[in-house]
Coordinates of C-alpha atoms in Angstrom, one line a residue:
Chain T
M1 CA -1.0 -26.8 -6.9
I2 CA 3.0 -25.4 -7.4
V3 CA 3.0 -22.7 -5.1
A4 CA 6.3 -19.7 -5.9
E5 CA 6.7 -15.7 -5.1
R6 CA 8.2 -13.3 -7.2
K7 CA 11.9 -12.5 -6.7
P8 CA 13.0 -9.6 -5.7
M9 CA 13.1 -6.6 -8.3
A10 CA 17.0 -6.1 -7.7
E11 CA 17.1 -9.7 -8.8
I12 CA 15.2 -9.6 -11.8
I13 CA 16.1 -6.1 -13.4
E14 CA 20.2 -7.4 -12.7
M15 CA 19.1 -10.3 -15.5
V16 CA 17.4 -8.2 -17.8
K17 CA 19.3 -4.8 -18.0
D18 CA 20.8 -5.3 -21.2
C19 CA 17.6 -6.3 -22.8
K20 CA 16.6 -4.6 -25.7
K21 CA 13.4 -6.0 -25.8
V22 CA 12.0 -8.6 -23.4
L23 CA 8.8 -10.9 -23.0
V24 CA 7.2 -11.2 -20.1
L25 CA 5.7 -14.6 -20.5
A26 CA 3.2 -15.5 -18.3
C27 CA 1.6 -19.2 -17.0
R28 CA -1.5 -20.0 -16.7
G29 CA -1.7 -22.5 -14.3
C30 CA -0.6 -23.5 -11.0
V31 CA 1.2 -19.8 -10.4
T32 CA -1.9 -18.1 -11.9
V33 CA -4.1 -19.8 -9.3
C34 CA -1.5 -18.7 -6.4
S35 CA -1.3 -15.3 -7.8
A36 CA 2.3 -15.0 -8.6
G37 CA 3.0 -15.5 -12.3
G38 CA -0.7 -15.4 -14.1
E39 CA -1.2 -12.8 -16.8
R40 CA -2.1 -10.1 -14.0
E41 CA 1.0 -10.6 -12.6
A42 CA 2.9 -10.4 -15.6
A43 CA 1.4 -7.2 -17.0
I44 CA 2.7 -5.4 -13.4
L45 CA 5.9 -7.2 -13.9
A46 CA 6.2 -6.0 -17.4
S47 CA 5.8 -2.1 -15.8
L48 CA 7.9 -3.0 -12.9
V49 CA 10.8 -4.0 -14.9
R50 CA 10.5 -0.8 -17.8
L51 CA 10.2 1.3 -14.5
G52 CA 13.2 0.1 -13.4
L53 CA 15.0 0.1 -16.1
K54 CA 13.8 3.4 -16.9
K55 CA 15.1 4.8 -13.5
E56 CA 18.8 2.9 -14.4
G57 CA 18.5 5.0 -17.8
R58 CA 18.1 2.1 -20.5
E59 CA 15.5 2.1 -22.8
V60 CA 13.8 -1.4 -23.4
E61 CA 10.8 -2.5 -25.0
V62 CA 8.5 -4.9 -22.8
I63 CA 6.1 -7.1 -24.2
E64 CA 3.7 -9.3 -22.4
G65 CA 2.7 -13.1 -23.3
S66 CA 0.6 -16.0 -21.5
L67 CA 0.7 -19.7 -21.8
V68 CA -1.5 -22.3 -21.3
R69 CA 1.0 -24.1 -19.0
Q70 CA 4.5 -23.7 -19.8
C71 CA 5.1 -27.9 -18.9
D72 CA 3.9 -29.0 -22.4
R73 CA 5.5 -29.0 -25.1
E74 CA 3.1 -28.3 -27.3
Y75 CA 2.2 -25.2 -25.5
I76 CA 5.8 -24.2 -25.6
D77 CA 6.0 -24.3 -29.7
S78 CA 3.4 -21.6 -29.9
I79 CA 6.1 -19.3 -28.3
D80 CA 6.7 -19.1 -32.4
Q81 CA 4.1 -16.3 -32.3
W82 CA 6.3 -13.8 -30.7
Q83 CA 9.7 -14.2 -32.9
G84 CA 11.6 -11.4 -33.6
Q85 CA 10.2 -9.5 -30.9
Y86 CA 12.2 -10.2 -27.8
D87 CA 16.1 -10.6 -27.0
A88 CA 14.9 -12.6 -23.9
I89 CA 12.1 -14.5 -21.7
L90 CA 11.4 -13.4 -18.7
S91 CA 9.2 -16.5 -17.4
T92 CA 6.3 -15.7 -14.4
A93 CA 5.9 -19.9 -14.4
C94 CA 7.4 -22.2 -12.1
G95 CA 11.0 -23.7 -12.4
V96 CA 9.3 -26.6 -14.4
G97 CA 8.2 -24.1 -17.1
V98 CA 11.9 -22.3 -17.1
N99 CA 13.5 -25.6 -18.0
F100 CA 11.0 -26.5 -20.1
I101 CA 11.7 -23.0 -22.4
A102 CA 15.6 -24.0 -21.6
N103 CA 15.1 -27.4 -23.2
L104 CA 13.0 -26.6 -26.0
R105 CA 14.4 -23.7 -27.5
Q106 CA 18.4 -23.7 -27.8
K107 CA 18.0 -19.8 -29.1
D108 CA 16.6 -18.7 -26.5
M109 CA 17.8 -16.9 -23.4
V110 CA 15.3 -17.6 -20.5
Y111 CA 15.0 -16.2 -16.9
P112 CA 12.9 -17.3 -14.0
A113 CA 10.9 -13.9 -12.6
L114 CA 10.1 -15.9 -9.8
N115 CA 11.3 -19.0 -6.7
T116 CA 9.1 -21.7 -6.9
T117 CA 8.5 -23.0 -3.6
F118 CA 6.5 -25.1 -2.4
F119 CA 3.4 -27.6 -3.6
G120 CA 0.5 -26.3 -1.2
G121 CA -2.7 -25.0 -1.4
S122 CA -4.5 -21.9 -0.1
T123 CA -5.9 -21.8 3.5
E124 CA -7.7 -18.4 3.5
Q125 CA -7.7 -15.8 0.8
G126 CA -4.0 -14.6 0.2
V127 CA -2.1 -17.2 2.2
W128 CA -1.2 -20.8 1.2
M129 CA 0.8 -23.3 2.8
E130 CA 2.5 -26.5 2.3
Q131 CA 1.3 -29.7 2.1
C132 CA 3.5 -32.3 -0.2
A133 CA 6.7 -32.4 -0.4
G134 CA 6.7 -34.6 -3.7
C135 CA 8.6 -37.4 -2.1
G136 CA 7.5 -40.3 -4.3
D137 CA 6.5 -43.0 -1.5
C138 CA 3.1 -41.6 -0.3
V139 CA 2.7 -42.7 3.2
L140 CA -1.1 -40.4 4.0
H141 CA -3.0 -43.5 4.1
L142 CA -1.0 -44.5 7.2
T143 CA -1.1 -41.0 8.5
G144 CA -4.7 -40.1 8.0
G145 CA -4.0 -38.5 5.3
L146 CA -1.8 -35.5 6.9
C147 CA 2.0 -35.7 5.4
P148 CA 4.3 -36.2 8.2
V149 CA 7.1 -35.1 5.5
A150 CA 6.1 -32.1 4.3
R151 CA 4.4 -30.2 7.7
C152 CA 6.4 -32.2 10.7
A153 CA 9.4 -30.0 10.5
K154 CA 12.0 -32.7 10.9
S155 CA 10.1 -35.1 8.6
L156 CA 10.0 -37.5 11.1
M157 CA 8.2 -40.9 10.3
N158 CA 7.6 -42.0 14.1
G159 CA 6.5 -38.6 15.5
P160 CA 5.7 -36.9 17.7
C161 CA 9.3 -35.9 18.9
G162 CA 8.3 -34.8 22.0
G163 CA 9.3 -30.8 21.3
S164 CA 5.7 -29.7 20.7
V165 CA 3.2 -27.7 23.0
E166 CA -0.3 -27.6 23.1
G167 CA -0.4 -29.2 19.6
R168 CA 2.3 -26.1 18.4
C169 CA 5.6 -27.1 17.1
E170 CA 9.0 -26.5 18.8
I171 CA 10.2 -24.3 15.8
N172 CA 7.4 -21.9 16.0
R173 CA 4.1 -21.8 17.7
D174 CA 2.6 -20.4 14.6
V175 CA 3.2 -23.9 12.9
E176 CA 0.6 -27.0 14.3
C177 CA 2.7 -29.8 15.6
I178 CA 1.3 -32.3 12.1
W179 CA 2.0 -35.4 14.4
Q180 CA -0.6 -34.1 16.9
S181 CA -3.2 -33.6 14.1
I182 CA -2.1 -37.2 13.2
H183 CA -3.0 -38.8 16.5
D184 CA -6.6 -36.3 16.9
R185 CA -7.4 -37.6 13.2
L186 CA -6.7 -41.3 13.8
G187 CA -8.2 -41.0 17.3
A188 CA -11.4 -39.8 15.3
F189 CA -12.0 -42.7 13.0
G190 CA -11.0 -45.4 15.9
R191 CA -7.7 -45.8 14.9
S192 CA -5.1 -44.9 17.1
A193 CA -3.3 -48.1 17.4
Q194 CA -1.7 -46.8 14.1
M195 CA 0.3 -44.5 15.8
E196 CA 2.1 -47.5 17.8
V197 CA 3.0 -49.1 14.1
I198 CA 6.9 -48.3 13.8
A199 CA 7.7 -47.0 10.2
P200 CA 10.7 -48.8 9.3
I201 CA 13.8 -46.7 7.6
R202 CA 13.0 -45.1 4.4
D203 CA 14.3 -45.1 1.0
W204 CA 14.8 -41.6 0.2
S205 CA 16.3 -42.0 -3.1
T206 CA 12.5 -41.7 -4.6
A207 CA 12.7 -38.3 -3.3
G208 CA 15.5 -36.7 -5.4
H209 CA 18.1 -38.5 -3.4
G210 CA 18.6 -41.0 -6.3
G211 CA 18.9 -38.0 -9.2
P212 CA 16.3 -36.7 -11.3
R213 CA 13.2 -38.5 -11.2
K214 CA 10.8 -39.7 -14.0
T215 CA 8.2 -41.3 -14.7
V216 CA 7.5 -43.3 -17.9
R217 CA 3.6 -44.6 -18.6
K218 CA 3.9 -47.4 -21.1
D219 CA 0.6 -47.3 -22.2
L220 CA 0.4 -43.8 -23.0
T221 CA 3.6 -43.3 -25.4
V222 CA 3.4 -43.6 -28.9
Chain H
M1 CA 15.2 21.7 -5.7
S2 CA 12.1 23.9 -7.3
F3 CA 9.9 22.0 -9.6
D4 CA 5.9 21.7 -10.7
P5 CA 5.5 17.9 -10.5
K6 CA 2.6 15.8 -11.8
I7 CA 0.7 14.2 -9.2
T8 CA -2.0 11.8 -10.3
L9 CA -4.8 10.9 -7.4
F10 CA -7.3 8.2 -8.1
S11 CA -10.9 9.1 -6.2
C12 CA -13.7 7.2 -5.1
H13 CA -16.8 8.7 -6.8
Y14 CA -18.4 9.0 -3.6
T15 CA -15.6 11.2 -1.5
S16 CA -14.7 13.5 -4.9
Q17 CA -18.0 14.2 -6.5
Q18 CA -18.5 17.3 -5.2
S19 CA -15.2 18.3 -6.8
C20 CA -17.0 18.3 -10.1
A21 CA -19.5 21.2 -8.9
E22 CA -19.2 24.4 -10.8
G23 CA -17.0 22.4 -13.0
G24 CA -14.3 22.1 -10.4
H25 CA -13.7 26.1 -10.2
E26 CA -14.4 25.3 -6.4
L27 CA -11.7 23.0 -6.0
Q28 CA -9.2 25.5 -7.3
Q29 CA -10.7 28.5 -5.2
L30 CA -10.2 25.9 -2.2
G31 CA -6.5 25.4 -2.5
F32 CA -6.5 22.6 -4.7
P33 CA -3.1 22.0 -5.9
A34 CA -2.9 22.8 -9.9
S35 CA -0.5 20.0 -9.9
I36 CA -3.0 17.1 -9.3
S37 CA -4.7 15.4 -12.1
M38 CA -7.9 13.6 -10.8
V39 CA -8.8 10.5 -12.2
R40 CA -12.6 9.0 -11.0
V41 CA -13.1 5.9 -10.1
P42 CA -16.6 4.5 -9.4
C43 CA -14.4 2.3 -6.0
T44 CA -10.9 2.2 -5.5
G45 CA -11.4 -0.9 -5.0
K46 CA -11.5 -1.2 -8.5
V47 CA -8.1 0.7 -8.8
Q48 CA -5.4 -2.2 -9.9
V49 CA -1.9 -2.5 -9.4
T50 CA -1.3 -2.0 -13.0
S51 CA -3.6 1.3 -13.0
L52 CA -1.1 2.9 -10.3
L53 CA 2.1 1.7 -11.9
K54 CA 1.3 3.4 -15.2
A55 CA 0.3 6.4 -13.5
F56 CA 4.1 6.5 -12.6
E57 CA 5.3 5.0 -16.2
D58 CA 3.0 8.3 -17.5
G59 CA 5.2 10.6 -16.1
A60 CA 3.8 11.2 -12.4
D61 CA 6.1 12.4 -10.4
G62 CA 3.8 11.0 -7.0
V63 CA 0.1 8.9 -6.9
Y64 CA -2.1 8.8 -4.1
V65 CA -5.6 7.4 -3.7
V66 CA -8.7 8.9 -1.8
G67 CA -11.1 6.4 -0.8
C68 CA -13.9 6.1 1.9
P69 CA -13.1 5.6 5.5
V70 CA -12.2 2.1 6.6
D71 CA -15.4 1.3 8.2
G72 CA -17.7 3.9 5.7
C73 CA -16.6 2.2 2.1
H74 CA -19.8 2.6 -0.1
N75 CA -18.6 -0.7 -1.6
V76 CA -18.4 -2.1 2.1
K77 CA -14.4 -3.2 1.3
G78 CA -13.0 -1.4 -1.5
S79 CA -11.1 1.0 0.0
V80 CA -9.5 -1.5 2.1
R81 CA -8.9 -3.1 -0.7
A82 CA -7.1 -0.4 -2.6
A83 CA -5.3 0.3 0.3
R84 CA -3.5 -3.0 -0.2
R85 CA -3.0 -2.7 -3.4
V86 CA -1.6 0.6 -1.9
G87 CA 0.8 -0.9 -0.3
A88 CA 2.1 -3.4 -2.8
V89 CA 3.3 -0.5 -5.0
Q90 CA 4.9 1.3 -2.0
K91 CA 6.5 -1.9 -1.6
A92 CA 7.6 -2.7 -4.9
L93 CA 9.0 1.4 -5.1
A94 CA 11.1 0.3 -2.5
E95 CA 12.6 -2.6 -4.2
L96 CA 13.4 -0.6 -6.9
D97 CA 15.1 1.7 -4.6
V98 CA 12.9 4.7 -5.0
E99 CA 10.8 6.5 -2.0
S100 CA 7.8 4.7 -1.3
E101 CA 6.1 7.6 -0.1
R102 CA 5.6 9.2 -3.6
I103 CA 2.6 6.9 -3.7
A104 CA -0.1 7.4 -0.6
M105 CA -3.9 6.2 0.6
Y106 CA -5.8 8.5 2.1
H107 CA -9.5 7.0 4.0
L108 CA -11.8 10.5 3.8
P109 CA -15.5 11.2 4.3
R110 CA -17.5 12.0 1.4
G111 CA -18.2 14.6 -0.8
L112 CA -15.8 18.6 -0.4
Q113 CA -15.0 18.0 2.8
P114 CA -11.4 20.5 4.0
Q115 CA -9.5 17.0 4.6
F116 CA -10.0 16.6 0.8
I117 CA -8.2 19.4 0.0
A118 CA -5.3 19.0 2.4
A119 CA -4.7 15.4 1.2
G120 CA -4.0 17.1 -2.1
V121 CA -1.9 20.2 -0.9
E122 CA 0.2 17.3 2.0
M123 CA 0.8 15.1 -1.4
D124 CA 1.9 18.1 -3.4
Q125 CA 4.3 19.5 -0.8
K126 CA 5.8 15.4 0.1
I127 CA 6.2 15.1 -4.0
R128 CA 8.1 18.5 -4.2
D129 CA 10.3 17.8 -1.5
L130 CA 11.3 14.4 -2.5
G131 CA 11.6 16.1 -6.3
P132 CA 11.5 15.0 -9.8
S133 CA 10.6 11.0 -9.9
P134 CA 13.7 8.9 -10.4
F135 CA 11.6 7.3 -13.6
H136 CA 12.2 10.5 -15.9
K137 CA 15.9 9.7 -16.9
I138 CA 15.0 8.9 -20.0

């Protein structure tokens, strides 16, 4: 899922300080699962916005709403149900949701309440870890299913680097050396020899270095 | 600055069960501050962040939660969950540049113990020292 976290309140208050009516818009997709921007977090944020603006001596009406997802056109259209009830939308979706609202709602000002951080999963309750960098050229079949692009601090394709100690990364002992884990995992499947295959110099254009990426499935277009 | 604070207490049913005895008169006789309005909950683990924030929105100058001892919660982890939510509100208040001491968590033994009164007196004094809530501007 896409993992995100709330922006500092000072930054959010600065965005909406001149608004009289704000719609805090939750997303029931990834950000609900990572407890950053679902209905519960939107309710907390709405309360904090009211309190923050009250403290500044400003009167504001804050309402809450939510969409199934903010990354699909048909759901964005349903923002019409709150028409006239807001000067600006404070979206608790990831950056995709904010962009979709900006793309499709020419007359609506939209602000991001979250910092979108990474693609990851929950490793224990209340903890999320990055697992995938969305680089567009997956090598997981060569690395035992563990991603060196997202999980090696240097994104090495031919690791380990030599700086790891006892399976921990040299940048921080709290971080596992993913290349050590790749080695151990390949070994468990009798595929250690895979480690000796040199990965060629990589074309990073699929990783966003070639401009915004786009997927077209002609079999699905109408 | 002297003022009459408005304080909201969310108290666990087990911690505050004797506080209702004699229609609450016993509490008053023991010196429990009149500034405190108590909301009894089945378990402090039931208290959400939004409930704590709403108390401030409704005009509280201070808010506190009284739950079971950390290792003796009737519902195992309810009071620990409450403490974490209080911590989340403390952090949010600090982000709004408001004194995080305006909200507090107490883990107290069950029943009407002297500590229950003492916590109320402490909270009352703390909020009097801090002054009115900065959220009262309008």
